[in-house]
């Protein structure tokens, strides 16, 4: 064999061996990875949730740009300063928050003029080039409601869910229901109206801040043993429940706190969304209860 043929044959064999050695890596490679912009992810959530755009929704981008190429997603209840810092440490540039970022329902940055707290928070988001999108109206519109489902799953009450806001559990005292909620939702304290020895089976569960009309209407129509809410106006729902007890009616109220009552929904949102976004890391960061109980 002359020199030229020897070199050619050697190259062919070497190349073939190299290709064979690469086969396991090729077989295990993930060719489904792709990049998404913020807007593409928002569109995907609406598509997968079988949703149509909601006119006048508060679910808008609060900082950053819809064109941002996403490096990862963080879900949370409230985009606190601590959550923003943790997001940046993860190398993530897209936060999906359930509740307002700038202290009013519409996230109007002029809600209170010359607000240094609001401005410092916005500056921090801009510093880390984080795009923040609120997902409130849409996440509640998915069937089943992502937040409600997440709370039922976290409490272990999915098997007892009878539809809507109604849960029927094996009989427990009001105190036992309170302890169950504190344990499963990792809540240090709750607020209660009612007889702690009262037997509870039928529960109306309304996380978040639905308002007195929904609370009162649900109690009157469903006749639960206990109403569990995230938060309420003390001069509305709380007084209604207090008066009902003064009248001898068997109805209790458990107030969990707004943030902790819906946090399991944003945690479950990671589980719902992850299979739909190939190659995008999604992490839940708990914003937690803002209050210190003394």
PDB file of C-alpha atoms in Angstrom:
ATOM      1  CA  UNK A   1       0.000   0.000   0.000  1.00  0.00           C
ATOM      2  CA  UNK A   2       1.423   3.352  -0.967  1.00  0.00           C
ATOM      3  CA  UNK A   3       1.706   6.184   1.529  1.00  0.00           C
ATOM      4  CA  UNK A   4      -1.354   8.133   0.288  1.00  0.00           C
ATOM      5  CA  UNK A   5      -3.661   5.096   0.473  1.00  0.00           C
ATOM      6  CA  UNK A   6      -2.358   4.238   3.935  1.00  0.00           C
ATOM      7  CA  UNK A   7      -3.112   7.744   5.258  1.00  0.00           C
ATOM      8  CA  UNK A   8      -6.597   7.749   3.690  1.00  0.00           C
ATOM      9  CA  UNK A   9      -7.489   4.332   5.089  1.00  0.00           C
ATOM     10  CA  UNK A  10      -6.152   5.278   8.525  1.00  0.00           C
ATOM     11  CA  UNK A  11      -8.256   8.445   8.553  1.00  0.00           C
ATOM     12  CA  UNK A  12     -11.357   6.482   7.607  1.00  0.00           C
ATOM     13  CA  UNK A  13     -10.835   3.929  10.382  1.00  0.00           C
ATOM     14  CA  UNK A  14     -10.013   6.626  12.965  1.00  0.00           C
ATOM     15  CA  UNK A  15     -13.096   8.618  11.995  1.00  0.00           C
ATOM     16  CA  UNK A  16     -15.246   5.523  12.234  1.00  0.00           C
ATOM     17  CA  UNK A  17     -13.909   4.698  15.702  1.00  0.00           C
ATOM     18  CA  UNK A  18     -14.485   8.280  16.831  1.00  0.00           C
ATOM     19  CA  UNK A  19     -18.071   8.131  15.578  1.00  0.00           C
ATOM     20  CA  UNK A  20     -18.631   4.829  17.403  1.00  0.00           C
ATOM     21  CA  UNK A  21     -17.231   6.336  20.598  1.00  0.00           C
ATOM     22  CA  UNK A  22     -19.621   9.289  20.212  1.00  0.00           C
ATOM     23  CA  UNK A  23     -22.716   7.111  19.767  1.00  0.00           C
ATOM     24  CA  UNK A  24     -23.668   6.882  23.488  1.00  0.00           C
ATOM     25  CA  UNK A  25     -23.445  10.652  23.827  1.00  0.00           C
ATOM     26  CA  UNK A  26     -25.506  11.126  20.683  1.00  0.00           C
ATOM     27  CA  UNK A  27     -28.080   8.617  21.896  1.00  0.00           C
ATOM     28  CA  UNK A  28     -28.384  10.374  25.256  1.00  0.00           C
ATOM     29  CA  UNK A  29     -28.379  13.909  23.856  1.00  0.00           C
ATOM     30  CA  UNK A  30     -31.532  15.970  24.329  1.00  0.00           C
ATOM     31  CA  UNK A  31     -32.366  17.428  20.948  1.00  0.00           C
ATOM     32  CA  UNK A  32     -35.680  18.830  22.248  1.00  0.00           C
ATOM     33  CA  UNK A  33     -34.030  21.715  24.095  1.00  0.00           C
ATOM     34  CA  UNK A  34     -35.040  25.085  22.791  1.00  0.00           C
ATOM     35  CA  UNK A  35     -35.098  28.683  23.860  1.00  0.00           C
ATOM     36  CA  UNK A  36     -38.264  30.542  24.704  1.00  0.00           C
ATOM     37  CA  UNK A  37     -39.031  34.206  25.065  1.00  0.00           C
ATOM     38  CA  UNK A  38     -41.228  35.454  27.881  1.00  0.00           C
ATOM     39  CA  UNK A  39     -44.077  36.044  25.443  1.00  0.00           C
ATOM     40  CA  UNK A  40     -43.802  32.523  24.026  1.00  0.00           C
ATOM     41  CA  UNK A  41     -44.113  31.091  27.535  1.00  0.00           C
ATOM     42  CA  UNK A  42     -47.114  33.282  28.325  1.00  0.00           C
ATOM     43  CA  UNK A  43     -48.733  32.183  25.056  1.00  0.00           C
ATOM     44  CA  UNK A  44     -47.978  28.557  25.867  1.00  0.00           C
ATOM     45  CA  UNK A  45     -49.618  28.863  29.314  1.00  0.00           C
ATOM     46  CA  UNK A  46     -52.759  30.272  27.721  1.00  0.00           C
ATOM     47  CA  UNK A  47     -52.755  27.559  25.070  1.00  0.00           C
ATOM     48  CA  UNK A  48     -52.147  24.669  27.479  1.00  0.00           C
ATOM     49  CA  UNK A  49     -54.700  26.096  29.903  1.00  0.00           C
ATOM     50  CA  UNK A  50     -57.246  26.393  27.057  1.00  0.00           C
ATOM     51  CA  UNK A  51     -57.613  30.080  27.860  1.00  0.00           C
ATOM     52  CA  UNK A  52     -58.432  33.119  25.789  1.00  0.00           C
ATOM     53  CA  UNK A  53     -57.027  36.610  26.521  1.00  0.00           C
ATOM     54  CA  UNK A  54     -58.943  38.352  29.314  1.00  0.00           C
ATOM     55  CA  UNK A  55     -59.776  42.000  28.527  1.00  0.00           C
ATOM     56  CA  UNK A  56     -58.480  44.345  31.198  1.00  0.00           C
ATOM     57  CA  UNK A  57     -56.596  41.598  33.049  1.00  0.00           C
ATOM     58  CA  UNK A  58     -54.055  42.499  35.714  1.00  0.00           C
ATOM     59  CA  UNK A  59     -51.874  39.702  34.339  1.00  0.00           C
ATOM     60  CA  UNK A  60     -49.361  41.952  32.620  1.00  0.00           C
ATOM     61  CA  UNK A  61     -45.586  42.315  32.554  1.00  0.00           C
ATOM     62  CA  UNK A  62     -44.470  44.466  35.501  1.00  0.00           C
ATOM     63  CA  UNK A  63     -40.769  44.744  34.644  1.00  0.00           C
ATOM     64  CA  UNK A  64     -38.505  43.712  31.791  1.00  0.00           C
ATOM     65  CA  UNK A  65     -39.602  42.740  28.295  1.00  0.00           C
ATOM     66  CA  UNK A  66     -41.770  40.174  26.532  1.00  0.00           C
ATOM     67  CA  UNK A  67     -38.856  39.610  24.137  1.00  0.00           C
ATOM     68  CA  UNK A  68     -36.496  38.455  26.895  1.00  0.00           C
ATOM     69  CA  UNK A  69     -34.985  35.021  26.193  1.00  0.00           C
ATOM     70  CA  UNK A  70     -35.720  33.027  29.330  1.00  0.00           C
ATOM     71  CA  UNK A  71     -32.868  31.422  31.282  1.00  0.00           C
ATOM     72  CA  UNK A  72     -35.226  29.854  33.812  1.00  0.00           C
ATOM     73  CA  UNK A  73     -38.470  30.535  35.674  1.00  0.00           C
ATOM     74  CA  UNK A  74     -39.249  31.192  39.329  1.00  0.00           C
ATOM     75  CA  UNK A  75     -42.833  30.981  40.582  1.00  0.00           C
ATOM     76  CA  UNK A  76     -43.849  32.705  43.794  1.00  0.00           C
ATOM     77  CA  UNK A  77     -46.771  34.343  45.552  1.00  0.00           C
ATOM     78  CA  UNK A  78     -45.170  37.748  46.077  1.00  0.00           C
ATOM     79  CA  UNK A  79     -41.982  38.947  44.391  1.00  0.00           C
ATOM     80  CA  UNK A  80     -40.351  40.152  47.591  1.00  0.00           C
ATOM     81  CA  UNK A  81     -36.885  41.667  47.647  1.00  0.00           C
ATOM     82  CA  UNK A  82     -35.601  38.344  49.009  1.00  0.00           C
ATOM     83  CA  UNK A  83     -37.302  36.387  46.212  1.00  0.00           C
ATOM     84  CA  UNK A  84     -35.738  38.690  43.594  1.00  0.00           C
ATOM     85  CA  UNK A  85     -32.276  38.229  45.104  1.00  0.00           C
ATOM     86  CA  UNK A  86     -32.690  34.431  45.227  1.00  0.00           C
ATOM     87  CA  UNK A  87     -33.888  34.428  41.624  1.00  0.00           C
ATOM     88  CA  UNK A  88     -30.766  36.304  40.520  1.00  0.00           C
ATOM     89  CA  UNK A  89     -28.532  33.863  42.411  1.00  0.00           C
ATOM     90  CA  UNK A  90     -30.126  31.008  40.475  1.00  0.00           C
ATOM     91  CA  UNK A  91     -29.227  32.737  37.201  1.00  0.00           C
ATOM     92  CA  UNK A  92     -32.929  33.018  36.372  1.00  0.00           C
ATOM     93  CA  UNK A  93     -34.438  36.026  34.611  1.00  0.00           C
ATOM     94  CA  UNK A  94     -38.210  35.355  34.618  1.00  0.00           C
ATOM     95  CA  UNK A  95     -40.454  35.538  37.692  1.00  0.00           C
ATOM     96  CA  UNK A  96     -44.113  34.535  37.577  1.00  0.00           C
ATOM     97  CA  UNK A  97     -45.814  36.037  40.640  1.00  0.00           C
ATOM     98  CA  UNK A  98     -49.415  35.457  41.641  1.00  0.00           C
ATOM     99  CA  UNK A  99     -50.031  38.711  43.463  1.00  0.00           C
ATOM    100  CA  UNK A 100     -49.143  42.390  42.890  1.00  0.00           C
ATOM    101  CA  UNK A 101     -45.551  43.545  42.944  1.00  0.00           C
ATOM    102  CA  UNK A 102     -46.122  47.253  43.564  1.00  0.00           C
ATOM    103  CA  UNK A 103     -48.691  47.276  46.381  1.00  0.00           C
ATOM    104  CA  UNK A 104     -51.921  47.770  44.450  1.00  0.00           C
ATOM    105  CA  UNK A 105     -54.096  45.456  42.371  1.00  0.00           C
ATOM    106  CA  UNK A 106     -53.225  47.011  39.015  1.00  0.00           C
ATOM    107  CA  UNK A 107     -49.526  47.497  39.867  1.00  0.00           C
ATOM    108  CA  UNK A 108     -49.927  51.188  39.069  1.00  0.00           C
ATOM    109  CA  UNK A 109     -46.480  52.647  39.708  1.00  0.00           C
ATOM    110  CA  UNK A 110     -48.098  56.071  40.254  1.00  0.00           C
ATOM    111  CA  UNK A 111     -50.526  54.685  42.879  1.00  0.00           C
ATOM    112  CA  UNK A 112     -48.563  56.734  45.419  1.00  0.00           C
ATOM    113  CA  UNK A 113     -46.250  59.283  43.870  1.00  0.00           C
ATOM    114  CA  UNK A 114     -42.562  59.506  44.794  1.00  0.00           C
ATOM    115  CA  UNK A 115     -42.636  56.066  46.421  1.00  0.00           C
ATOM    116  CA  UNK A 116     -39.002  55.175  47.272  1.00  0.00           C
ATOM    117  CA  UNK A 117     -39.838  51.582  48.267  1.00  0.00           C
ATOM    118  CA  UNK A 118     -41.480  50.907  44.921  1.00  0.00           C
ATOM    119  CA  UNK A 119     -38.616  52.547  43.032  1.00  0.00           C
ATOM    120  CA  UNK A 120     -35.912  50.572  44.844  1.00  0.00           C
ATOM    121  CA  UNK A 121     -37.727  47.340  44.080  1.00  0.00           C
ATOM    122  CA  UNK A 122     -38.050  48.245  40.408  1.00  0.00           C
ATOM    123  CA  UNK A 123     -34.376  49.218  40.319  1.00  0.00           C
ATOM    124  CA  UNK A 124     -33.457  45.789  41.715  1.00  0.00           C
ATOM    125  CA  UNK A 125     -35.478  44.000  39.030  1.00  0.00           C
ATOM    126  CA  UNK A 126     -33.823  46.155  36.370  1.00  0.00           C
ATOM    127  CA  UNK A 127     -30.366  45.606  37.860  1.00  0.00           C
ATOM    128  CA  UNK A 128     -30.698  41.846  37.398  1.00  0.00           C
ATOM    129  CA  UNK A 129     -32.576  42.229  34.082  1.00  0.00           C
ATOM    130  CA  UNK A 130     -35.476  40.190  35.450  1.00  0.00           C
ATOM    131  CA  UNK A 131     -38.790  40.160  33.642  1.00  0.00           C
ATOM    132  CA  UNK A 132     -41.728  39.798  36.008  1.00  0.00           C
ATOM    133  CA  UNK A 133     -45.203  38.720  34.911  1.00  0.00           C
ATOM    134  CA  UNK A 134     -48.205  38.479  37.164  1.00  0.00           C
ATOM    135  CA  UNK A 135     -50.343  35.377  36.683  1.00  0.00           C
ATOM    136  CA  UNK A 136     -53.488  35.804  38.727  1.00  0.00           C
ATOM    137  CA  UNK A 137     -56.580  35.872  36.554  1.00  0.00           C
ATOM    138  CA  UNK A 138     -55.281  33.211  34.164  1.00  0.00           C
ATOM    139  CA  UNK A 139     -54.092  30.750  36.787  1.00  0.00           C
ATOM    140  CA  UNK A 140     -57.503  30.883  38.475  1.00  0.00           C
ATOM    141  CA  UNK A 141     -59.184  30.339  35.093  1.00  0.00           C
ATOM    142  CA  UNK A 142     -57.443  27.043  34.327  1.00  0.00           C
ATOM    143  CA  UNK A 143     -59.631  23.992  35.013  1.00  0.00           C
ATOM    144  CA  UNK A 144     -59.192  22.870  37.666  1.00  0.00           C
ATOM    145  CA  UNK A 145     -58.114  26.128  39.296  1.00  0.00           C
ATOM    146  CA  UNK A 146     -54.357  25.704  39.787  1.00  0.00           C
ATOM    147  CA  UNK A 147     -54.362  27.487  43.141  1.00  0.00           C
ATOM    148  CA  UNK A 148     -57.333  25.621  44.561  1.00  0.00           C
ATOM    149  CA  UNK A 149     -55.970  22.293  43.331  1.00  0.00           C
ATOM    150  CA  UNK A 150     -52.567  23.017  44.828  1.00  0.00           C
ATOM    151  CA  UNK A 151     -54.075  23.783  48.238  1.00  0.00           C
ATOM    152  CA  UNK A 152     -56.220  20.633  48.188  1.00  0.00           C
ATOM    153  CA  UNK A 153     -53.195  18.562  47.217  1.00  0.00           C
ATOM    154  CA  UNK A 154     -50.997  20.075  49.925  1.00  0.00           C
ATOM    155  CA  UNK A 155     -53.608  19.519  52.626  1.00  0.00           C
ATOM    156  CA  UNK A 156     -54.302  15.957  51.457  1.00  0.00           C
ATOM    157  CA  UNK A 157     -57.941  16.842  50.888  1.00  0.00           C
ATOM    158  CA  UNK A 158     -58.158  16.025  47.172  1.00  0.00           C
ATOM    159  CA  UNK A 159     -60.030  12.734  47.855  1.00  0.00           C
ATOM    160  CA  UNK A 160     -62.603  14.667  49.893  1.00  0.00           C
ATOM    161  CA  UNK A 161     -63.203  17.443  47.384  1.00  0.00           C
ATOM    162  CA  UNK A 162     -66.842  17.500  46.293  1.00  0.00           C
ATOM    163  CA  UNK A 163     -66.495  20.230  43.678  1.00  0.00           C
ATOM    164  CA  UNK A 164     -66.359  24.002  43.848  1.00  0.00           C
ATOM    165  CA  UNK A 165     -65.291  25.145  47.303  1.00  0.00           C
ATOM    166  CA  UNK A 166     -66.760  22.182  49.195  1.00  0.00           C
ATOM    167  CA  UNK A 167     -64.681  19.572  51.017  1.00  0.00           C
ATOM    168  CA  UNK A 168     -66.201  16.820  53.175  1.00  0.00           C
ATOM    169  CA  UNK A 169     -63.708  15.184  55.526  1.00  0.00           C
ATOM    170  CA  UNK A 170     -64.048  12.459  58.177  1.00  0.00           C
ATOM    171  CA  UNK A 171     -65.345  14.075  61.390  1.00  0.00           C
ATOM    172  CA  UNK A 172     -62.728  16.075  63.295  1.00  0.00           C
ATOM    173  CA  UNK A 173     -62.884  18.720  65.980  1.00  0.00           C
ATOM    174  CA  UNK A 174     -62.237  22.294  64.946  1.00  0.00           C
ATOM    175  CA  UNK A 175     -58.963  22.114  66.871  1.00  0.00           C
ATOM    176  CA  UNK A 176     -57.919  19.011  64.896  1.00  0.00           C
ATOM    177  CA  UNK A 177     -58.713  20.784  61.616  1.00  0.00           C
ATOM    178  CA  UNK A 178     -56.587  23.735  62.735  1.00  0.00           C
ATOM    179  CA  UNK A 179     -53.670  21.467  63.648  1.00  0.00           C
ATOM    180  CA  UNK A 180     -53.957  19.657  60.312  1.00  0.00           C
ATOM    181  CA  UNK A 181     -53.783  22.920  58.398  1.00  0.00           C
ATOM    182  CA  UNK A 182     -50.842  24.206  60.421  1.00  0.00           C
ATOM    183  CA  UNK A 183     -48.933  20.978  59.821  1.00  0.00           C
ATOM    184  CA  UNK A 184     -49.656  20.422  56.128  1.00  0.00           C
ATOM    185  CA  UNK A 185     -49.341  24.063  55.092  1.00  0.00           C
ATOM    186  CA  UNK A 186     -46.451  24.792  57.459  1.00  0.00           C
ATOM    187  CA  UNK A 187     -48.281  27.669  59.135  1.00  0.00           C
ATOM    188  CA  UNK A 188     -47.180  28.873  62.556  1.00  0.00           C
ATOM    189  CA  UNK A 189     -50.466  30.520  63.545  1.00  0.00           C
ATOM    190  CA  UNK A 190     -54.048  30.837  62.298  1.00  0.00           C
ATOM    191  CA  UNK A 191     -56.966  32.955  63.478  1.00  0.00           C
ATOM    192  CA  UNK A 192     -60.136  31.179  64.581  1.00  0.00           C
ATOM    193  CA  UNK A 193     -63.710  32.028  65.493  1.00  0.00           C
ATOM    194  CA  UNK A 194     -65.821  29.209  66.910  1.00  0.00           C
ATOM    195  CA  UNK A 195     -65.928  26.397  69.434  1.00  0.00           C
ATOM    196  CA  UNK A 196     -62.655  24.443  69.219  1.00  0.00           C
ATOM    197  CA  UNK A 197     -64.499  21.277  70.305  1.00  0.00           C
ATOM    198  CA  UNK A 198     -67.076  21.619  67.543  1.00  0.00           C
ATOM    199  CA  UNK A 199     -67.218  18.657  65.137  1.00  0.00           C
ATOM    200  CA  UNK A 200     -66.334  19.547  61.555  1.00  0.00           C
ATOM    201  CA  UNK A 201     -67.072  17.540  58.417  1.00  0.00           C
ATOM    202  CA  UNK A 202     -68.283  19.935  55.746  1.00  0.00           C
ATOM    203  CA  UNK A 203     -65.749  22.619  54.847  1.00  0.00           C
ATOM    204  CA  UNK A 204     -65.970  25.622  52.555  1.00  0.00           C
ATOM    205  CA  UNK A 205     -62.427  26.393  51.425  1.00  0.00           C
ATOM    206  CA  UNK A 206     -61.774  29.773  49.786  1.00  0.00           C
ATOM    207  CA  UNK A 207     -58.047  30.652  49.669  1.00  0.00           C
ATOM    208  CA  UNK A 208     -56.864  34.206  49.035  1.00  0.00           C
ATOM    209  CA  UNK A 209     -59.041  37.274  49.446  1.00  0.00           C
ATOM    210  CA  UNK A 210     -62.319  36.526  47.683  1.00  0.00           C
ATOM    211  CA  UNK A 211     -64.266  39.106  49.680  1.00  0.00           C
ATOM    212  CA  UNK A 212     -67.199  39.147  52.080  1.00  0.00           C
ATOM    213  CA  UNK A 213     -69.935  38.673  49.490  1.00  0.00           C
ATOM    214  CA  UNK A 214     -68.446  35.370  48.341  1.00  0.00           C
ATOM    215  CA  UNK A 215     -67.695  34.297  51.917  1.00  0.00           C
ATOM    216  CA  UNK A 216     -71.174  35.067  53.252  1.00  0.00           C
ATOM    217  CA  UNK A 217     -72.980  33.676  50.206  1.00  0.00           C
ATOM    218  CA  UNK A 218     -71.040  30.414  50.458  1.00  0.00           C
ATOM    219  CA  UNK A 219     -71.854  30.009  54.149  1.00  0.00           C
ATOM    220  CA  UNK A 220     -75.552  30.668  53.587  1.00  0.00           C
ATOM    221  CA  UNK A 221     -75.885  28.398  50.536  1.00  0.00           C
ATOM    222  CA  UNK A 222     -73.510  25.562  51.523  1.00  0.00           C
ATOM    223  CA  UNK A 223     -74.091  25.520  55.294  1.00  0.00           C
ATOM    224  CA  UNK A 224     -70.566  24.301  56.128  1.00  0.00           C
ATOM    225  CA  UNK A 225     -69.302  23.524  59.611  1.00  0.00           C
ATOM    226  CA  UNK A 226     -66.265  25.716  58.983  1.00  0.00           C
ATOM    227  CA  UNK A 227     -65.291  28.408  56.495  1.00  0.00           C
ATOM    228  CA  UNK A 228     -61.560  28.508  55.707  1.00  0.00           C
ATOM    229  CA  UNK A 229     -60.241  31.633  53.997  1.00  0.00           C
ATOM    230  CA  UNK A 230     -56.954  33.323  53.235  1.00  0.00           C
ATOM    231  CA  UNK A 231     -57.896  36.766  54.476  1.00  0.00           C
ATOM    232  CA  UNK A 232     -61.031  38.797  55.179  1.00  0.00           C
ATOM    233  CA  UNK A 233     -62.144  42.207  56.301  1.00  0.00           C
ATOM    234  CA  UNK A 234     -62.664  42.007  60.049  1.00  0.00           C
ATOM    235  CA  UNK A 235     -65.695  44.284  59.852  1.00  0.00           C
ATOM    236  CA  UNK A 236     -67.373  41.971  57.325  1.00  0.00           C
ATOM    237  CA  UNK A 237     -66.779  38.203  57.340  1.00  0.00           C
ATOM    238  CA  UNK A 238     -65.441  38.021  60.897  1.00  0.00           C
ATOM    239  CA  UNK A 239     -68.424  39.932  62.321  1.00  0.00           C
ATOM    240  CA  UNK A 240     -70.843  37.786  60.329  1.00  0.00           C
ATOM    241  CA  UNK A 241     -69.330  34.598  61.792  1.00  0.00           C
ATOM    242  CA  UNK A 242     -69.248  36.080  65.290  1.00  0.00           C
ATOM    243  CA  UNK A 243     -72.921  37.045  65.109  1.00  0.00           C
ATOM    244  CA  UNK A 244     -73.834  33.621  63.723  1.00  0.00           C
ATOM    245  CA  UNK A 245     -72.167  31.996  66.749  1.00  0.00           C
ATOM    246  CA  UNK A 246     -73.949  34.405  69.112  1.00  0.00           C
ATOM    247  CA  UNK A 247     -77.199  33.236  67.528  1.00  0.00           C
ATOM    248  CA  UNK A 248     -76.317  29.620  68.309  1.00  0.00           C
ATOM    249  CA  UNK A 249     -75.395  28.611  64.770  1.00  0.00           C
ATOM    250  CA  UNK A 250     -72.661  26.000  64.351  1.00  0.00           C
ATOM    251  CA  UNK A 251     -70.254  27.758  62.004  1.00  0.00           C
ATOM    252  CA  UNK A 252     -66.543  28.365  62.533  1.00  0.00           C
ATOM    253  CA  UNK A 253     -64.023  30.527  60.707  1.00  0.00           C
ATOM    254  CA  UNK A 254     -60.332  29.789  60.125  1.00  0.00           C
ATOM    255  CA  UNK A 255     -58.198  32.580  58.669  1.00  0.00           C
ATOM    256  CA  UNK A 256     -54.930  31.238  57.256  1.00  0.00           C
ATOM    257  CA  UNK A 257     -53.346  34.420  55.906  1.00  0.00           C
ATOM    258  CA  UNK A 258     -53.395  35.451  52.273  1.00  0.00           C
ATOM    259  CA  UNK A 259     -49.902  34.469  51.176  1.00  0.00           C
ATOM    260  CA  UNK A 260     -49.739  31.068  52.851  1.00  0.00           C
ATOM    261  CA  UNK A 261     -53.264  30.177  51.728  1.00  0.00           C
ATOM    262  CA  UNK A 262     -52.385  30.364  48.016  1.00  0.00           C
ATOM    263  CA  UNK A 263     -48.671  29.532  48.061  1.00  0.00           C
ATOM    264  CA  UNK A 264     -49.362  25.797  47.454  1.00  0.00           C
ATOM    265  CA  UNK A 265     -50.986  26.787  44.168  1.00  0.00           C
ATOM    266  CA  UNK A 266     -47.857  28.504  42.888  1.00  0.00           C
ATOM    267  CA  UNK A 267     -45.848  25.523  44.097  1.00  0.00           C
ATOM    268  CA  UNK A 268     -48.118  23.147  42.163  1.00  0.00           C
ATOM    269  CA  UNK A 269     -47.857  25.442  39.113  1.00  0.00           C
ATOM    270  CA  UNK A 270     -44.253  24.211  38.715  1.00  0.00           C
ATOM    271  CA  UNK A 271     -45.533  20.644  38.462  1.00  0.00           C
ATOM    272  CA  UNK A 272     -48.208  21.682  35.944  1.00  0.00           C
ATOM    273  CA  UNK A 273     -45.931  23.775  33.741  1.00  0.00           C
ATOM    274  CA  UNK A 274     -42.648  21.830  33.750  1.00  0.00           C
ATOM    275  CA  UNK A 275     -43.698  19.016  31.354  1.00  0.00           C
ATOM    276  CA  UNK A 276     -44.915  21.623  28.874  1.00  0.00           C
ATOM    277  CA  UNK A 277     -41.584  23.510  28.659  1.00  0.00           C
ATOM    278  CA  UNK A 278     -38.747  21.300  27.472  1.00  0.00           C
ATOM    279  CA  UNK A 279     -35.360  22.254  28.844  1.00  0.00           C
ATOM    280  CA  UNK A 280     -36.536  25.186  30.999  1.00  0.00           C
ATOM    281  CA  UNK A 281     -35.773  24.886  34.705  1.00  0.00           C
ATOM    282  CA  UNK A 282     -38.726  26.018  36.831  1.00  0.00           C
ATOM    283  CA  UNK A 283     -38.291  26.620  40.551  1.00  0.00           C
ATOM    284  CA  UNK A 284     -40.732  27.667  43.249  1.00  0.00           C
ATOM    285  CA  UNK A 285     -39.502  30.137  45.856  1.00  0.00           C
ATOM    286  CA  UNK A 286     -41.793  30.628  48.835  1.00  0.00           C
ATOM    287  CA  UNK A 287     -42.422  34.271  49.698  1.00  0.00           C
ATOM    288  CA  UNK A 288     -43.811  33.269  53.103  1.00  0.00           C
ATOM    289  CA  UNK A 289     -45.910  34.980  55.740  1.00  0.00           C
ATOM    290  CA  UNK A 290     -44.956  38.671  56.059  1.00  0.00           C
ATOM    291  CA  UNK A 291     -45.994  38.802  59.711  1.00  0.00           C
ATOM    292  CA  UNK A 292     -44.063  37.977  62.875  1.00  0.00           C
ATOM    293  CA  UNK A 293     -46.422  36.649  65.538  1.00  0.00           C
ATOM    294  CA  UNK A 294     -45.678  37.913  69.073  1.00  0.00           C
TER     295      UNK A 294
END
